[in-house]
XYZ file of C-alpha atoms in Angstrom:
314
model
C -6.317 19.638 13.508
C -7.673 15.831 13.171
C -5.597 12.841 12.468
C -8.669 12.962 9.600
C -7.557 14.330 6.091
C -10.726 14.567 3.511
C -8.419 15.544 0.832
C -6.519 12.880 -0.652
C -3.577 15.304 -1.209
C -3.838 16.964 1.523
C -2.113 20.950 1.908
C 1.415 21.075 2.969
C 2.932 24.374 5.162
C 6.675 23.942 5.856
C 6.273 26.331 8.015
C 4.030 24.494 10.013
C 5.719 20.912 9.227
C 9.348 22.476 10.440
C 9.382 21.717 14.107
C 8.098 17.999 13.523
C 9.698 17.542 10.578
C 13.065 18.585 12.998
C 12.400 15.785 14.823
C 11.481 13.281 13.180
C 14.317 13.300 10.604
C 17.049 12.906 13.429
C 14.602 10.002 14.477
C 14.745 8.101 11.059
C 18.496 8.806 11.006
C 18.809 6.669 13.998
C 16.112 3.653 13.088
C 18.103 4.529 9.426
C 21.351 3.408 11.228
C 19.939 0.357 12.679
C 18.909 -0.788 9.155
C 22.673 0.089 8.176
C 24.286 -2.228 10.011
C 21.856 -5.060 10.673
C 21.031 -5.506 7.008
C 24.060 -6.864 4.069
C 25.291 -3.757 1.758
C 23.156 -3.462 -1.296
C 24.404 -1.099 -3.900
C 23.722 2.770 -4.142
C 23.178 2.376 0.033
C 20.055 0.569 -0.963
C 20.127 -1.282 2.500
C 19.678 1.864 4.828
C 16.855 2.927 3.129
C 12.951 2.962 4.793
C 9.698 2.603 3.344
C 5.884 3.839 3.321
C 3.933 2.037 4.922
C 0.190 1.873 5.990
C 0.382 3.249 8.907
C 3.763 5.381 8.860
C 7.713 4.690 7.654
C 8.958 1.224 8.068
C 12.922 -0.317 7.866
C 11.017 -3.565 6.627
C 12.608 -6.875 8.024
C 16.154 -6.894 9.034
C 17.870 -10.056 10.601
C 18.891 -10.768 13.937
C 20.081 -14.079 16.083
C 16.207 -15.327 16.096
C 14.768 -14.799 12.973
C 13.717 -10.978 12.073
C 12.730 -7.881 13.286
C 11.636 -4.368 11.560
C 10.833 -0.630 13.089
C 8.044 0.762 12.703
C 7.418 4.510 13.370
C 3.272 4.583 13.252
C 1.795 8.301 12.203
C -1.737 6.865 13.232
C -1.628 5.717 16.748
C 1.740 7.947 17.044
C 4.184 4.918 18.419
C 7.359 3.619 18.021
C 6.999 -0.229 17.084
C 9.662 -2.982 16.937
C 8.600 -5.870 16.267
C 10.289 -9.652 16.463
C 9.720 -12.631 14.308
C 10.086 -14.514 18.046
C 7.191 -12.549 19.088
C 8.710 -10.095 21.507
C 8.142 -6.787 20.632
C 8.326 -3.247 22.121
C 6.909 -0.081 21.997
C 6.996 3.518 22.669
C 5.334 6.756 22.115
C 6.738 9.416 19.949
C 7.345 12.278 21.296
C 10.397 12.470 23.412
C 11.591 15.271 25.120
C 15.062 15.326 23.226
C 16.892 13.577 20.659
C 19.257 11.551 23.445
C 16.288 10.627 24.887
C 14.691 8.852 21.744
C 18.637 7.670 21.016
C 18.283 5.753 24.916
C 14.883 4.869 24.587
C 15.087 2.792 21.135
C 18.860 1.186 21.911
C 17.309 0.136 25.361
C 13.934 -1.919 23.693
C 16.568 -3.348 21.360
C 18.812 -4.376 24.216
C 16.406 -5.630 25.756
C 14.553 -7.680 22.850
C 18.084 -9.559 22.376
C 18.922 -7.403 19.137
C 22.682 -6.258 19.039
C 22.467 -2.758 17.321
C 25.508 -0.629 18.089
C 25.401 2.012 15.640
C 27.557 5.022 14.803
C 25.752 7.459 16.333
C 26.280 10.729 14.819
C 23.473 12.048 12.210
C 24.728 12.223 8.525
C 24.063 15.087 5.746
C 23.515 17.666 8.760
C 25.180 20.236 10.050
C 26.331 20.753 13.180
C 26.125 16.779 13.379
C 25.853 16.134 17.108
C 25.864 12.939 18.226
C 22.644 11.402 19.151
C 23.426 10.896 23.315
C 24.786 14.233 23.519
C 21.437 16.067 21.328
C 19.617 17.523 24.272
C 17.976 19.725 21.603
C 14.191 19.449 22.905
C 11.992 17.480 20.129
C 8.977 18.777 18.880
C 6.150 16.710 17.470
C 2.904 17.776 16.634
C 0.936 13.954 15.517
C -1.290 15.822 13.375
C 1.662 16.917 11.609
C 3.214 14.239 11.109
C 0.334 12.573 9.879
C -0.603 14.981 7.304
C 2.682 14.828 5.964
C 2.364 10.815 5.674
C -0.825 11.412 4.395
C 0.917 13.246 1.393
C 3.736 10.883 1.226
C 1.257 7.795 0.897
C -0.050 9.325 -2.682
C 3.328 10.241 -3.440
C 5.005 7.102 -3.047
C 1.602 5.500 -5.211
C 2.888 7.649 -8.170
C 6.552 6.894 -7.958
C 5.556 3.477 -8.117
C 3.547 3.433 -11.051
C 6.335 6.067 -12.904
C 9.099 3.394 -11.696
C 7.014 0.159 -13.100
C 7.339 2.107 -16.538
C 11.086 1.539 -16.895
C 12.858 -1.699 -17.947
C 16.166 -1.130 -16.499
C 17.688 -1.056 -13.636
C 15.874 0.788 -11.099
C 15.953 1.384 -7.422
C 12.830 0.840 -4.956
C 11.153 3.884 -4.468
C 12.079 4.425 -0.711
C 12.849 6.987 1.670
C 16.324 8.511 2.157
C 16.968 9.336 6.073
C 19.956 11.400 5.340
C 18.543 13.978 3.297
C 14.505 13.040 4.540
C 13.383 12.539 0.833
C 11.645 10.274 -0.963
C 13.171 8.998 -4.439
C 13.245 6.667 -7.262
C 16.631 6.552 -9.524
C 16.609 5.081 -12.762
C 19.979 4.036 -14.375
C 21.069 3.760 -18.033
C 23.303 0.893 -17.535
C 26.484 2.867 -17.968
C 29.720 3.796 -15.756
C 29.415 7.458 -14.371
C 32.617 9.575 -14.279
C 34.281 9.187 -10.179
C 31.639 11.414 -8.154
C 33.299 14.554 -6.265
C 31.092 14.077 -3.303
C 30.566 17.008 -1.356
C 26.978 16.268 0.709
C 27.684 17.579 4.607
C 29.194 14.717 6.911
C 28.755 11.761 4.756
C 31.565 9.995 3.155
C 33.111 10.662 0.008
C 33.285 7.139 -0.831
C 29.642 6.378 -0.368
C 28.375 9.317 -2.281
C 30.694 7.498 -5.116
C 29.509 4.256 -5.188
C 26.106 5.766 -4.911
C 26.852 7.368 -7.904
C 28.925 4.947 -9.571
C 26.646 4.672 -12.507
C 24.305 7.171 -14.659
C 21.286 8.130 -12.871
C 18.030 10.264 -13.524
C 16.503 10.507 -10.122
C 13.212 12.252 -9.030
C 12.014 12.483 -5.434
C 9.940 14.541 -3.085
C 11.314 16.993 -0.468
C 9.540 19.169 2.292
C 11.560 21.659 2.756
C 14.008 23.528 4.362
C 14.881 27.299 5.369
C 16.293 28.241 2.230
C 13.650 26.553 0.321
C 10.588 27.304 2.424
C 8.492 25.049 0.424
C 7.774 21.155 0.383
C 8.878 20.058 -3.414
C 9.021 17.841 -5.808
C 12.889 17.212 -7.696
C 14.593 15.854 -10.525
C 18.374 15.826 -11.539
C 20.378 13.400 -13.486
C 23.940 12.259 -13.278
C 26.157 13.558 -15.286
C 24.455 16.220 -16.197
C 24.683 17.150 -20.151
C 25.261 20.546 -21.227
C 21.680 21.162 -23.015
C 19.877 19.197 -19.975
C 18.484 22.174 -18.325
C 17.146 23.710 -21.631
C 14.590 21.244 -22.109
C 10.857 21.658 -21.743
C 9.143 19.546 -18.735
C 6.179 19.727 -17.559
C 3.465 20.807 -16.154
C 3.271 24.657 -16.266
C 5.234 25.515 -12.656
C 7.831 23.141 -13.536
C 11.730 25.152 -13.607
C 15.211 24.607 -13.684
C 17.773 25.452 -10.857
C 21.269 26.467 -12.171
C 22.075 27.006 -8.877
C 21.203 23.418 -7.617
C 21.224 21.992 -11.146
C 17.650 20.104 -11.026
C 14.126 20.557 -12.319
C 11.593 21.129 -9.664
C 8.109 21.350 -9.041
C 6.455 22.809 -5.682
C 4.081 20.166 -4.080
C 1.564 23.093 -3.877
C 1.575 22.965 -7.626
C 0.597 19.361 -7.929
C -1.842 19.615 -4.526
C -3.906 22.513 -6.270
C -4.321 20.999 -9.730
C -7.366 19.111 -11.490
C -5.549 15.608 -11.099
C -2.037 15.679 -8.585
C -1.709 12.406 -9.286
C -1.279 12.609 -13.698
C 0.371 16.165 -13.006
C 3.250 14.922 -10.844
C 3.655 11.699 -13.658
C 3.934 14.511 -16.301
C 6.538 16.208 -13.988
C 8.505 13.050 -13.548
C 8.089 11.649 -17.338
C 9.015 14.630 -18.669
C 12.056 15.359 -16.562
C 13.429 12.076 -17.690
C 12.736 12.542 -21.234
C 14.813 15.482 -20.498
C 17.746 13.195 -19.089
C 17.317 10.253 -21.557
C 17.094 12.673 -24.466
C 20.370 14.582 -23.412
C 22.373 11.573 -22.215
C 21.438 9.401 -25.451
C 19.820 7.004 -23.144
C 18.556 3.280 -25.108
C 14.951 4.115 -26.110
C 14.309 0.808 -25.520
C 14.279 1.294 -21.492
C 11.529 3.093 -22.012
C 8.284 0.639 -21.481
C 4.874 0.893 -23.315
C 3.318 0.471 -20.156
C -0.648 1.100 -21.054
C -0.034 -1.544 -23.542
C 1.263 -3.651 -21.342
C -1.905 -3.509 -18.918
C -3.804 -3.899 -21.941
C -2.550 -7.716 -22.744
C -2.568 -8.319 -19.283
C -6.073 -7.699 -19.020
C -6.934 -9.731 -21.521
């Protein structure tokens, strides 16, 4: 397969995305935990997030004794990128024979670009959770993989933008979660949340409480695991009302999980449709009419955003 996608949204197989997939989340775990302690706490763990970029995921800038630096991990040329404000940068290939390897590798450029990044270096929301230096587990990375899968991501994270510019409330970026290896966008209602009973694998209770702190209706996109074969597209709120998972959503595919307590939506639904693009916004509208509706959310959050284009183009 070609670096070359001629459909916009291109076909996802977790099947075949697995082994790279593998690899490259224990790889954003460790540029995640870079970001973590090189950037000030934001609330909700906003700080250890990374982004989409045009070429790949990016941490975006993070300080450091002479000015700024970011990571880059580049799905085009297939690199590892980090890149200084002072003009001395480094890179690598992907591809390394093991996660320790990757782990030595990217601590090494940093050491050697002046950038003091000792982490705690043990994977979080996995498990086992081996520590990075001791993960001889051999990587595998396929670029064309890992390309289409950015591909995808790029017109995801497009939507999620325009779905999160419709919301006058607080809102979080829409970036990409390491831990889990998702992509989301939380809205919040502007109210307290009852005290969180955690529970996500090798992560502490304490974060997953200040993360949810307050009342959320969050949507991302997922690709997958073993007991979910299938990349997907999510959306749960928090707390969750009684009547929540009785409500229609859309588009046709669309269901609710008692078992995980979220709508979803497979990707394959969205790919395969007339317009992916205004069938995931239906998906993610509807699911937080769904939330908004059963939490007695203020109406007014809601913006008219066609109008809003309207007087602006005027």
């Amino acid at each position: 397969m070609s670096n070359a996608t001629t459909h916009p949204w291109p076909k996802l197989d977790y099947h075949y995305l697995k082994d790279t997939i593998a690899s490259v989340h224990m790889w954003t775990q460790i540029i995640g935990k870079v970001r973590l302690i090189k950037t000030p706490w934001i609330n909700h763990s906003w700080h250890v997030t990374l982004y989409v970029s045009a070429t790949g995921l990016t941490t975006g800038s993070m300080a450091y004794e002479k000015g700024v630096f970011q990571i880059d991990l580049d799905f085009v040329t297939h690199q590892l990128h980090i890149t200084t404000s002072a003009g001395n940068n480094r890179s690598f290939a992907l591809g390394a024979d093991t996660v320790a390897q990757f782990y030595n590798t990217l601590m090494g450029d940093l050491q050697a670009l002046g950038i003091d990044a000792e982490i705690y270096a043990v994977p979080n929301e996995v498990d086992p959770a081996i520590p990075f230096a001791e993960n001889h587990t051999p990587c595998k990375y396929e670029g064309a993989v890992m390309h289409t899968l950015w591909q995808a991501m790029v017109q995801i994270n497009n939507v999620f933008v325009e779905f999160r510019s419709g919301f006058s409330g607080k809102c979080s970026p829409v970036h990409f979660f390491w831990g889990a290896f998702d992509l989301a966008v939380t809205r919040f209602s502007g109210r307290t949340a009852p005290l969180h009973p955690g529970g996500a694998p090798n992560i502490p209770v304490a974060v997953m409480q200040e993360a949810y702190s307050q009342e959320v209706s969050s949507a991302g996109f997922w690709p997958g695991s073993e007991q979910f074969p299938q990349p997907a597209f999510y959306s749960y709120c928090y707390p969750t009302p009684a009547d929540y998972g009785n409500q229609q959503v859309s588009p046709p595919g669309a269901f609710y999980s008692n078992e995980m307590g979220e709508f979803f939506l497979t990707y394959e639904v969205v790919q395969a449709s007339a317009n992916p693009s205004d069938t995931l916004m239906q998906f993610l509208q509807s699911t937080y009419d769904a939330a908004a509706l059963t939490g007695n959310w203020d109406k007014q959050l809601q913006c008219d955003l066609q109008g809003l284009k309207n007087n602006v183009g005027k």
